[in-house]
Amino acid sequence: MRGEFPIRECPACRHRFAEWKPPADHVAVVYSDDYFFGGGDGYPDYLSESALLRAHARRYARRIAPYTNPGRLLDVGAASGFLCDGFRAEGWHVEGLEPNETMARYGRERLDLSIHTGTLEDFDTSQRYDLISIIQVLGHFVDPRRALEKAAGLTRDGGLLLIETWDSRSLTARAFGKHWHEYSPPGVLHYFSRRSLELLASRLGFTRVAGGHPGKRISWEHARSLIEHQIKSAWVHRLGGILPDRLVLPYPSEDLFWMLFRKQ
């Protein structure tokens, strides 16, 4: 149980999920502008993360280079397009998909990116992609199986699916138990392990070809906001003001993993 949301586990695959039926306006409410600028379990200022996100995407582009040449990419949950911009710098032809219009418009107007406003489940296009990236997004889907079925249909035969998500079977998750930071519904509703993700992907026609820990970096401003949201204490707030907001910290990513799948 996390707050009012029971956390359940499938006994077969060990996948965990929040037992809750979201309302029809769930995506619009949870991923409003406040998610990107209001702190809490979102971001205090998403736009200030631009350099970190571009660098993160470029690292991924280099990781997957042994498995494909740059082609057409769809980044799901693209926000303002900084990940798209990083892939573009490595030679990819990029498109983004983002439900928040403010973020999508920023990418179109300020970065000259093609970012569609909407959700993956409702995305309608005749285009097929060489790579679909779902980075830090999978756990947010109301129905991740439905979302990945749509991703499978949008991926060309032999194309790739790149997923980065949190590991519910990691040592960190098991050590913190119900207090693990990713148990944060209604924002995050699904909690994958490596096994449960690979099992779901295989059922949809994908085979894993690579994976690992991403080596994530995070700004102190963002880290402080997340800590203060989890631990509501005056001393935590005072301690947070000691370090500069723009300080970049390595995230100890034992509970975070990425997998690259190929569509058969």
PDB file of C-alpha atoms in Angstrom:
ATOM      1  CA  MET A   1       0.000   0.000   0.000  1.00  0.00           C
ATOM      2  CA  ARG A   2       1.284   3.476  -0.916  1.00  0.00           C
ATOM      3  CA  GLY A   3      -1.090   6.121   0.372  1.00  0.00           C
ATOM      4  CA  GLU A   4      -4.554   5.218  -0.865  1.00  0.00           C
ATOM      5  CA  PHE A   5      -3.203   2.988  -3.659  1.00  0.00           C
ATOM      6  CA  PRO A   6      -2.660  -0.746  -3.046  1.00  0.00           C
ATOM      7  CA  ILE A   7       0.469  -2.055  -4.805  1.00  0.00           C
ATOM      8  CA  ARG A   8      -0.140  -5.554  -6.185  1.00  0.00           C
ATOM      9  CA  GLU A   9       2.191  -8.177  -7.653  1.00  0.00           C
ATOM     10  CA  CYS A  10       1.518 -10.767 -10.340  1.00  0.00           C
ATOM     11  CA  PRO A  11       2.582 -14.133  -8.875  1.00  0.00           C
ATOM     12  CA  ALA A  12       3.658 -15.430 -12.298  1.00  0.00           C
ATOM     13  CA  CYS A  13       5.909 -12.688 -13.661  1.00  0.00           C
ATOM     14  CA  ARG A  14       6.409 -10.573 -10.471  1.00  0.00           C
ATOM     15  CA  HIS A  15       5.209  -7.438 -12.231  1.00  0.00           C
ATOM     16  CA  ARG A  16       3.925  -4.849  -9.765  1.00  0.00           C
ATOM     17  CA  PHE A  17       1.214  -2.272 -10.331  1.00  0.00           C
ATOM     18  CA  ALA A  18      -0.994   0.191  -8.500  1.00  0.00           C
ATOM     19  CA  GLU A  19      -4.517  -1.181  -8.203  1.00  0.00           C
ATOM     20  CA  TRP A  20      -6.460   1.856  -9.340  1.00  0.00           C
ATOM     21  CA  LYS A  21      -8.707   2.791 -12.224  1.00  0.00           C
ATOM     22  CA  PRO A  22      -7.646   6.235 -13.489  1.00  0.00           C
ATOM     23  CA  PRO A  23     -10.313   8.750 -14.533  1.00  0.00           C
ATOM     24  CA  ALA A  24     -10.708   9.752 -18.171  1.00  0.00           C
ATOM     25  CA  ASP A  25      -8.692  12.960 -17.670  1.00  0.00           C
ATOM     26  CA  HIS A  26      -5.805  11.192 -15.887  1.00  0.00           C
ATOM     27  CA  VAL A  27      -3.086  12.052 -18.424  1.00  0.00           C
ATOM     28  CA  ALA A  28      -4.118  15.716 -18.745  1.00  0.00           C
ATOM     29  CA  VAL A  29      -4.247  16.187 -14.960  1.00  0.00           C
ATOM     30  CA  VAL A  30      -1.089  14.308 -13.942  1.00  0.00           C
ATOM     31  CA  TYR A  31       1.081  15.606 -16.812  1.00  0.00           C
ATOM     32  CA  SER A  32      -0.104  19.187 -16.758  1.00  0.00           C
ATOM     33  CA  ASP A  33       2.387  22.069 -16.754  1.00  0.00           C
ATOM     34  CA  ASP A  34       2.702  21.618 -12.996  1.00  0.00           C
ATOM     35  CA  TYR A  35       4.435  18.259 -13.551  1.00  0.00           C
ATOM     36  CA  PHE A  36       7.197  20.008 -15.514  1.00  0.00           C
ATOM     37  CA  PHE A  37       7.528  23.120 -13.352  1.00  0.00           C
ATOM     38  CA  GLY A  38       5.903  22.455  -9.974  1.00  0.00           C
ATOM     39  CA  GLY A  39       8.445  20.143  -8.314  1.00  0.00           C
ATOM     40  CA  GLY A  40       7.136  17.325  -6.129  1.00  0.00           C
ATOM     41  CA  ASP A  41       7.382  14.023  -7.955  1.00  0.00           C
ATOM     42  CA  GLY A  42       7.802  15.909 -11.235  1.00  0.00           C
ATOM     43  CA  TYR A  43      10.365  18.586 -12.122  1.00  0.00           C
ATOM     44  CA  PRO A  44      10.992  21.976 -10.506  1.00  0.00           C
ATOM     45  CA  ASP A  45      12.097  23.271 -13.941  1.00  0.00           C
ATOM     46  CA  TYR A  46      12.221  20.724 -16.754  1.00  0.00           C
ATOM     47  CA  LEU A  47      13.770  23.195 -19.206  1.00  0.00           C
ATOM     48  CA  SER A  48      16.835  23.575 -16.985  1.00  0.00           C
ATOM     49  CA  GLU A  49      17.584  19.863 -17.580  1.00  0.00           C
ATOM     50  CA  SER A  50      18.277  20.416 -21.289  1.00  0.00           C
ATOM     51  CA  ALA A  51      22.029  19.722 -21.299  1.00  0.00           C
ATOM     52  CA  LEU A  52      21.690  16.585 -19.144  1.00  0.00           C
ATOM     53  CA  LEU A  53      18.912  15.173 -21.327  1.00  0.00           C
ATOM     54  CA  ARG A  54      20.719  15.873 -24.602  1.00  0.00           C
ATOM     55  CA  ALA A  55      23.834  14.164 -23.270  1.00  0.00           C
ATOM     56  CA  HIS A  56      21.752  11.208 -22.056  1.00  0.00           C
ATOM     57  CA  ALA A  57      20.273  10.720 -25.530  1.00  0.00           C
ATOM     58  CA  ARG A  58      23.675  10.954 -27.196  1.00  0.00           C
ATOM     59  CA  ARG A  59      25.012   8.231 -24.889  1.00  0.00           C
ATOM     60  CA  TYR A  60      22.129   6.000 -25.898  1.00  0.00           C
ATOM     61  CA  ALA A  61      22.685   6.700 -29.585  1.00  0.00           C
ATOM     62  CA  ARG A  62      26.280   5.538 -29.192  1.00  0.00           C
ATOM     63  CA  ARG A  63      25.273   2.468 -27.158  1.00  0.00           C
ATOM     64  CA  ILE A  64      22.891   1.232 -29.822  1.00  0.00           C
ATOM     65  CA  ALA A  65      25.190   2.084 -32.754  1.00  0.00           C
ATOM     66  CA  PRO A  66      26.504  -1.531 -32.964  1.00  0.00           C
ATOM     67  CA  TYR A  67      22.941  -2.735 -33.619  1.00  0.00           C
ATOM     68  CA  THR A  68      21.665  -0.257 -36.198  1.00  0.00           C
ATOM     69  CA  ASN A  69      22.519   2.704 -38.379  1.00  0.00           C
ATOM     70  CA  PRO A  70      20.769   6.006 -37.639  1.00  0.00           C
ATOM     71  CA  GLY A  71      17.325   6.095 -39.207  1.00  0.00           C
ATOM     72  CA  ARG A  72      13.869   7.326 -38.237  1.00  0.00           C
ATOM     73  CA  LEU A  73      13.179   7.646 -34.509  1.00  0.00           C
ATOM     74  CA  LEU A  74       9.992   8.222 -32.510  1.00  0.00           C
ATOM     75  CA  ASP A  75      10.601   9.331 -28.918  1.00  0.00           C
ATOM     76  CA  VAL A  76       7.554   8.646 -26.731  1.00  0.00           C
ATOM     77  CA  GLY A  77       6.958  11.093 -23.893  1.00  0.00           C
ATOM     78  CA  ALA A  78       9.288  13.546 -25.586  1.00  0.00           C
ATOM     79  CA  ALA A  79       8.368  16.559 -23.418  1.00  0.00           C
ATOM     80  CA  SER A  80      10.120  19.585 -24.954  1.00  0.00           C
ATOM     81  CA  GLY A  81      12.327  17.466 -27.186  1.00  0.00           C
ATOM     82  CA  PHE A  82      15.735  17.502 -25.526  1.00  0.00           C
ATOM     83  CA  LEU A  83      16.169  13.731 -25.959  1.00  0.00           C
ATOM     84  CA  CYS A  84      15.111  14.081 -29.601  1.00  0.00           C
ATOM     85  CA  ASP A  85      17.667  16.828 -30.020  1.00  0.00           C
ATOM     86  CA  GLY A  86      20.414  14.603 -28.612  1.00  0.00           C
ATOM     87  CA  PHE A  87      19.559  11.757 -31.003  1.00  0.00           C
ATOM     88  CA  ARG A  88      19.380  14.238 -33.885  1.00  0.00           C
ATOM     89  CA  ALA A  89      22.931  15.353 -33.104  1.00  0.00           C
ATOM     90  CA  GLU A  90      23.998  11.713 -33.629  1.00  0.00           C
ATOM     91  CA  GLY A  91      22.437  11.532 -37.097  1.00  0.00           C
ATOM     92  CA  TRP A  92      18.883  10.335 -36.388  1.00  0.00           C
ATOM     93  CA  HIS A  93      15.778  11.704 -38.136  1.00  0.00           C
ATOM     94  CA  VAL A  94      13.614  12.364 -35.113  1.00  0.00           C
ATOM     95  CA  GLU A  95       9.977  12.798 -34.181  1.00  0.00           C
ATOM     96  CA  GLY A  96       8.524  13.153 -30.712  1.00  0.00           C
ATOM     97  CA  LEU A  97       5.181  12.336 -29.133  1.00  0.00           C
ATOM     98  CA  GLU A  98       4.089  14.239 -26.025  1.00  0.00           C
ATOM     99  CA  PRO A  99       0.670  14.681 -24.341  1.00  0.00           C
ATOM    100  CA  ASN A 100       1.491  18.103 -22.829  1.00  0.00           C
ATOM    101  CA  GLU A 101       0.910  20.825 -25.420  1.00  0.00           C
ATOM    102  CA  THR A 102       3.114  23.404 -23.660  1.00  0.00           C
ATOM    103  CA  MET A 103       6.107  21.076 -23.829  1.00  0.00           C
ATOM    104  CA  ALA A 104       5.396  19.907 -27.379  1.00  0.00           C
ATOM    105  CA  ARG A 105       5.031  23.483 -28.603  1.00  0.00           C
ATOM    106  CA  TYR A 106       8.370  24.448 -27.033  1.00  0.00           C
ATOM    107  CA  GLY A 107      10.100  21.694 -29.013  1.00  0.00           C
ATOM    108  CA  ARG A 108       8.413  22.688 -32.253  1.00  0.00           C
ATOM    109  CA  GLU A 109       8.976  26.437 -31.917  1.00  0.00           C
ATOM    110  CA  ARG A 110      12.305  26.635 -30.099  1.00  0.00           C
ATOM    111  CA  LEU A 111      14.124  23.512 -31.318  1.00  0.00           C
ATOM    112  CA  ASP A 112      12.544  23.099 -34.757  1.00  0.00           C
ATOM    113  CA  LEU A 113      11.478  19.540 -33.951  1.00  0.00           C
ATOM    114  CA  SER A 114       8.513  17.544 -35.151  1.00  0.00           C
ATOM    115  CA  ILE A 115       6.685  16.814 -31.892  1.00  0.00           C
ATOM    116  CA  HIS A 116       3.131  15.513 -32.062  1.00  0.00           C
ATOM    117  CA  THR A 117       0.745  16.298 -29.224  1.00  0.00           C
ATOM    118  CA  GLY A 118      -1.018  13.187 -27.954  1.00  0.00           C
ATOM    119  CA  THR A 119      -0.580   9.757 -26.413  1.00  0.00           C
ATOM    120  CA  LEU A 120       1.031   6.663 -27.886  1.00  0.00           C
ATOM    121  CA  GLU A 121      -2.193   4.683 -27.602  1.00  0.00           C
ATOM    122  CA  ASP A 122      -4.049   7.205 -29.779  1.00  0.00           C
ATOM    123  CA  PHE A 123      -1.231   8.114 -32.175  1.00  0.00           C
ATOM    124  CA  ASP A 124      -2.317   7.688 -35.803  1.00  0.00           C
ATOM    125  CA  THR A 125       0.328   7.590 -38.534  1.00  0.00           C
ATOM    126  CA  SER A 126       1.279   5.511 -41.543  1.00  0.00           C
ATOM    127  CA  GLN A 127       4.978   5.988 -40.698  1.00  0.00           C
ATOM    128  CA  ARG A 128       7.071   3.046 -39.480  1.00  0.00           C
ATOM    129  CA  TYR A 129      10.141   3.700 -37.366  1.00  0.00           C
ATOM    130  CA  ASP A 130      13.612   2.203 -37.157  1.00  0.00           C
ATOM    131  CA  LEU A 131      13.735   2.989 -33.435  1.00  0.00           C
ATOM    132  CA  ILE A 132      11.110   3.821 -30.830  1.00  0.00           C
ATOM    133  CA  SER A 133      12.486   5.141 -27.542  1.00  0.00           C
ATOM    134  CA  ILE A 134      10.467   5.010 -24.309  1.00  0.00           C
ATOM    135  CA  ILE A 135      12.782   6.550 -21.740  1.00  0.00           C
ATOM    136  CA  GLN A 136      11.469   7.030 -18.185  1.00  0.00           C
ATOM    137  CA  VAL A 137       7.900   6.668 -19.490  1.00  0.00           C
ATOM    138  CA  LEU A 138       6.841   2.999 -19.364  1.00  0.00           C
ATOM    139  CA  GLY A 139       5.740   3.041 -15.728  1.00  0.00           C
ATOM    140  CA  HIS A 140       3.479   6.032 -16.396  1.00  0.00           C
ATOM    141  CA  PHE A 141       1.233   4.224 -18.874  1.00  0.00           C
ATOM    142  CA  VAL A 142      -2.197   3.239 -17.620  1.00  0.00           C
ATOM    143  CA  ASP A 143      -1.960   0.054 -19.711  1.00  0.00           C
ATOM    144  CA  PRO A 144       1.660  -0.644 -20.701  1.00  0.00           C
ATOM    145  CA  ARG A 145       0.743  -3.754 -22.675  1.00  0.00           C
ATOM    146  CA  ARG A 146      -1.599  -1.736 -24.873  1.00  0.00           C
ATOM    147  CA  ALA A 147       1.052   0.968 -25.274  1.00  0.00           C
ATOM    148  CA  LEU A 148       3.741  -1.538 -26.292  1.00  0.00           C
ATOM    149  CA  GLU A 149       1.342  -3.255 -28.701  1.00  0.00           C
ATOM    150  CA  LYS A 150       0.979   0.135 -30.393  1.00  0.00           C
ATOM    151  CA  ALA A 151       4.755   0.602 -30.365  1.00  0.00           C
ATOM    152  CA  ALA A 152       5.163  -2.825 -31.991  1.00  0.00           C
ATOM    153  CA  GLY A 153       2.801  -1.806 -34.776  1.00  0.00           C
ATOM    154  CA  LEU A 154       4.782   1.390 -35.376  1.00  0.00           C
ATOM    155  CA  THR A 155       8.155  -0.382 -35.522  1.00  0.00           C
ATOM    156  CA  ARG A 156       9.361  -1.703 -38.859  1.00  0.00           C
ATOM    157  CA  ASP A 157      10.318  -5.370 -39.110  1.00  0.00           C
ATOM    158  CA  GLY A 158      13.838  -5.645 -37.742  1.00  0.00           C
ATOM    159  CA  GLY A 159      13.507  -2.264 -36.032  1.00  0.00           C
ATOM    160  CA  LEU A 160      14.423  -1.513 -32.418  1.00  0.00           C
ATOM    161  CA  LEU A 161      12.639  -0.613 -29.209  1.00  0.00           C
ATOM    162  CA  LEU A 162      14.660   1.160 -26.499  1.00  0.00           C
ATOM    163  CA  ILE A 163      13.215   1.236 -22.977  1.00  0.00           C
ATOM    164  CA  GLU A 164      14.630   2.776 -19.821  1.00  0.00           C
ATOM    165  CA  THR A 165      12.677   2.152 -16.634  1.00  0.00           C
ATOM    166  CA  TRP A 166      12.979   1.415 -12.907  1.00  0.00           C
ATOM    167  CA  ASP A 167      13.737  -2.054 -11.556  1.00  0.00           C
ATOM    168  CA  SER A 168      11.249  -3.230  -8.926  1.00  0.00           C
ATOM    169  CA  ARG A 169      13.475  -6.237  -8.124  1.00  0.00           C
ATOM    170  CA  SER A 170      16.631  -4.180  -7.592  1.00  0.00           C
ATOM    171  CA  LEU A 171      18.482  -4.229  -4.284  1.00  0.00           C
ATOM    172  CA  THR A 172      17.468  -0.598  -3.733  1.00  0.00           C
ATOM    173  CA  ALA A 173      13.759  -1.300  -4.287  1.00  0.00           C
ATOM    174  CA  ARG A 174      13.843  -4.333  -1.989  1.00  0.00           C
ATOM    175  CA  ALA A 175      15.788  -2.480   0.695  1.00  0.00           C
ATOM    176  CA  PHE A 176      13.341   0.439   0.826  1.00  0.00           C
ATOM    177  CA  GLY A 177      10.254  -1.736   0.454  1.00  0.00           C
ATOM    178  CA  LYS A 178       7.052   0.297   0.313  1.00  0.00           C
ATOM    179  CA  HIS A 179       9.118   3.475   0.735  1.00  0.00           C
ATOM    180  CA  TRP A 180      10.969   3.004  -2.570  1.00  0.00           C
ATOM    181  CA  HIS A 181      10.757   6.339  -4.364  1.00  0.00           C
ATOM    182  CA  GLU A 182       9.186   4.919  -7.526  1.00  0.00           C
ATOM    183  CA  TYR A 183       6.084   3.766  -5.670  1.00  0.00           C
ATOM    184  CA  SER A 184       4.447   7.099  -6.415  1.00  0.00           C
ATOM    185  CA  PRO A 185       0.940   6.645  -7.855  1.00  0.00           C
ATOM    186  CA  PRO A 186      -0.972   8.154  -9.530  1.00  0.00           C
ATOM    187  CA  GLY A 187       2.068   9.417 -11.478  1.00  0.00           C
ATOM    188  CA  VAL A 188       3.768   6.032 -11.709  1.00  0.00           C
ATOM    189  CA  LEU A 189       1.404   3.070 -11.946  1.00  0.00           C
ATOM    190  CA  HIS A 190       3.576   0.131 -13.088  1.00  0.00           C
ATOM    191  CA  TYR A 191       6.823  -1.252 -11.712  1.00  0.00           C
ATOM    192  CA  PHE A 192       8.777  -3.584 -13.966  1.00  0.00           C
ATOM    193  CA  SER A 193      11.621  -5.969 -13.331  1.00  0.00           C
ATOM    194  CA  ARG A 194      14.026  -7.044 -16.054  1.00  0.00           C
ATOM    195  CA  ARG A 195      12.231 -10.376 -16.234  1.00  0.00           C
ATOM    196  CA  SER A 196       8.714  -8.958 -16.452  1.00  0.00           C
ATOM    197  CA  LEU A 197       9.696  -6.443 -19.131  1.00  0.00           C
ATOM    198  CA  GLU A 198      11.491  -9.033 -21.245  1.00  0.00           C
ATOM    199  CA  LEU A 199       8.531 -11.393 -20.899  1.00  0.00           C
ATOM    200  CA  LEU A 200       6.040  -8.730 -22.049  1.00  0.00           C
ATOM    201  CA  ALA A 201       8.261  -7.651 -24.946  1.00  0.00           C
ATOM    202  CA  SER A 202       8.709 -11.244 -26.125  1.00  0.00           C
ATOM    203  CA  ARG A 203       4.949 -11.755 -26.217  1.00  0.00           C
ATOM    204  CA  LEU A 204       4.700  -8.768 -28.553  1.00  0.00           C
ATOM    205  CA  GLY A 205       7.338 -10.043 -30.982  1.00  0.00           C
ATOM    206  CA  PHE A 206      10.510  -8.448 -29.598  1.00  0.00           C
ATOM    207  CA  THR A 207      13.802 -10.106 -28.677  1.00  0.00           C
ATOM    208  CA  ARG A 208      16.272  -8.492 -26.275  1.00  0.00           C
ATOM    209  CA  VAL A 209      19.621  -7.674 -27.874  1.00  0.00           C
ATOM    210  CA  ALA A 210      21.272  -5.464 -25.228  1.00  0.00           C
ATOM    211  CA  GLY A 211      20.776  -3.864 -21.817  1.00  0.00           C
ATOM    212  CA  GLY A 212      22.413  -2.500 -18.715  1.00  0.00           C
ATOM    213  CA  HIS A 213      22.459   0.431 -16.303  1.00  0.00           C
ATOM    214  CA  PRO A 214      22.214   3.843 -17.991  1.00  0.00           C
ATOM    215  CA  GLY A 215      24.640   5.888 -15.911  1.00  0.00           C
ATOM    216  CA  LYS A 216      22.063   8.598 -15.250  1.00  0.00           C
ATOM    217  CA  ARG A 217      22.964  12.115 -14.104  1.00  0.00           C
ATOM    218  CA  ILE A 218      20.636  14.451 -12.241  1.00  0.00           C
ATOM    219  CA  SER A 219      20.757  18.089 -11.146  1.00  0.00           C
ATOM    220  CA  TRP A 220      20.772  18.827  -7.426  1.00  0.00           C
ATOM    221  CA  GLU A 221      17.687  21.025  -7.907  1.00  0.00           C
ATOM    222  CA  HIS A 222      15.747  18.043  -9.264  1.00  0.00           C
ATOM    223  CA  ALA A 223      17.155  15.617  -6.692  1.00  0.00           C
ATOM    224  CA  ARG A 224      16.348  18.005  -3.843  1.00  0.00           C
ATOM    225  CA  SER A 225      12.781  18.438  -5.076  1.00  0.00           C
ATOM    226  CA  LEU A 226      12.261  14.656  -5.165  1.00  0.00           C
ATOM    227  CA  ILE A 227      13.786  14.161  -1.718  1.00  0.00           C
ATOM    228  CA  GLU A 228      11.689  16.921  -0.181  1.00  0.00           C
ATOM    229  CA  HIS A 229       8.576  15.417  -1.776  1.00  0.00           C
ATOM    230  CA  GLN A 230       9.339  12.003  -0.260  1.00  0.00           C
ATOM    231  CA  ILE A 231      10.587  13.249   3.120  1.00  0.00           C
ATOM    232  CA  LYS A 232       8.570  16.250   4.232  1.00  0.00           C
ATOM    233  CA  SER A 233      10.847  17.655   6.904  1.00  0.00           C
ATOM    234  CA  ALA A 234      12.158  21.137   7.732  1.00  0.00           C
ATOM    235  CA  TRP A 235      15.730  19.878   8.196  1.00  0.00           C
ATOM    236  CA  VAL A 236      15.716  18.294   4.754  1.00  0.00           C
ATOM    237  CA  HIS A 237      14.611  21.618   3.262  1.00  0.00           C
ATOM    238  CA  ARG A 238      17.358  23.520   5.109  1.00  0.00           C
ATOM    239  CA  LEU A 239      20.014  20.991   4.127  1.00  0.00           C
ATOM    240  CA  GLY A 240      18.922  21.240   0.488  1.00  0.00           C
ATOM    241  CA  GLY A 241      19.859  24.903   0.297  1.00  0.00           C
ATOM    242  CA  ILE A 242      23.539  24.247   0.984  1.00  0.00           C
ATOM    243  CA  LEU A 243      24.397  22.968  -2.515  1.00  0.00           C
ATOM    244  CA  PRO A 244      23.889  24.963  -5.746  1.00  0.00           C
ATOM    245  CA  ASP A 245      20.811  23.967  -7.767  1.00  0.00           C
ATOM    246  CA  ARG A 246      22.789  23.450 -10.984  1.00  0.00           C
ATOM    247  CA  LEU A 247      25.249  21.018  -9.442  1.00  0.00           C
ATOM    248  CA  VAL A 248      25.215  17.791 -11.494  1.00  0.00           C
ATOM    249  CA  LEU A 249      25.270  14.562  -9.524  1.00  0.00           C
ATOM    250  CA  PRO A 250      25.680  10.953 -10.694  1.00  0.00           C
ATOM    251  CA  TYR A 251      22.529   8.994  -9.906  1.00  0.00           C
ATOM    252  CA  PRO A 252      23.378   5.656  -8.205  1.00  0.00           C
ATOM    253  CA  SER A 253      21.407   3.816 -10.871  1.00  0.00           C
ATOM    254  CA  GLU A 254      21.335   0.295  -9.407  1.00  0.00           C
ATOM    255  CA  ASP A 255      17.528   0.462  -9.495  1.00  0.00           C
ATOM    256  CA  LEU A 256      17.368   1.782 -13.071  1.00  0.00           C
ATOM    257  CA  PHE A 257      17.937  -0.258 -16.230  1.00  0.00           C
ATOM    258  CA  TRP A 258      17.650  -0.079 -20.001  1.00  0.00           C
ATOM    259  CA  MET A 259      16.883  -2.743 -22.567  1.00  0.00           C
ATOM    260  CA  LEU A 260      17.113  -2.750 -26.336  1.00  0.00           C
ATOM    261  CA  PHE A 261      14.765  -5.064 -28.234  1.00  0.00           C
ATOM    262  CA  ARG A 262      14.566  -6.016 -31.902  1.00  0.00           C
ATOM    263  CA  LYS A 263      11.243  -6.660 -33.610  1.00  0.00           C
ATOM    264  CA  GLN A 264      11.237 -10.065 -35.307  1.00  0.00           C
TER     265      GLN A 264
END
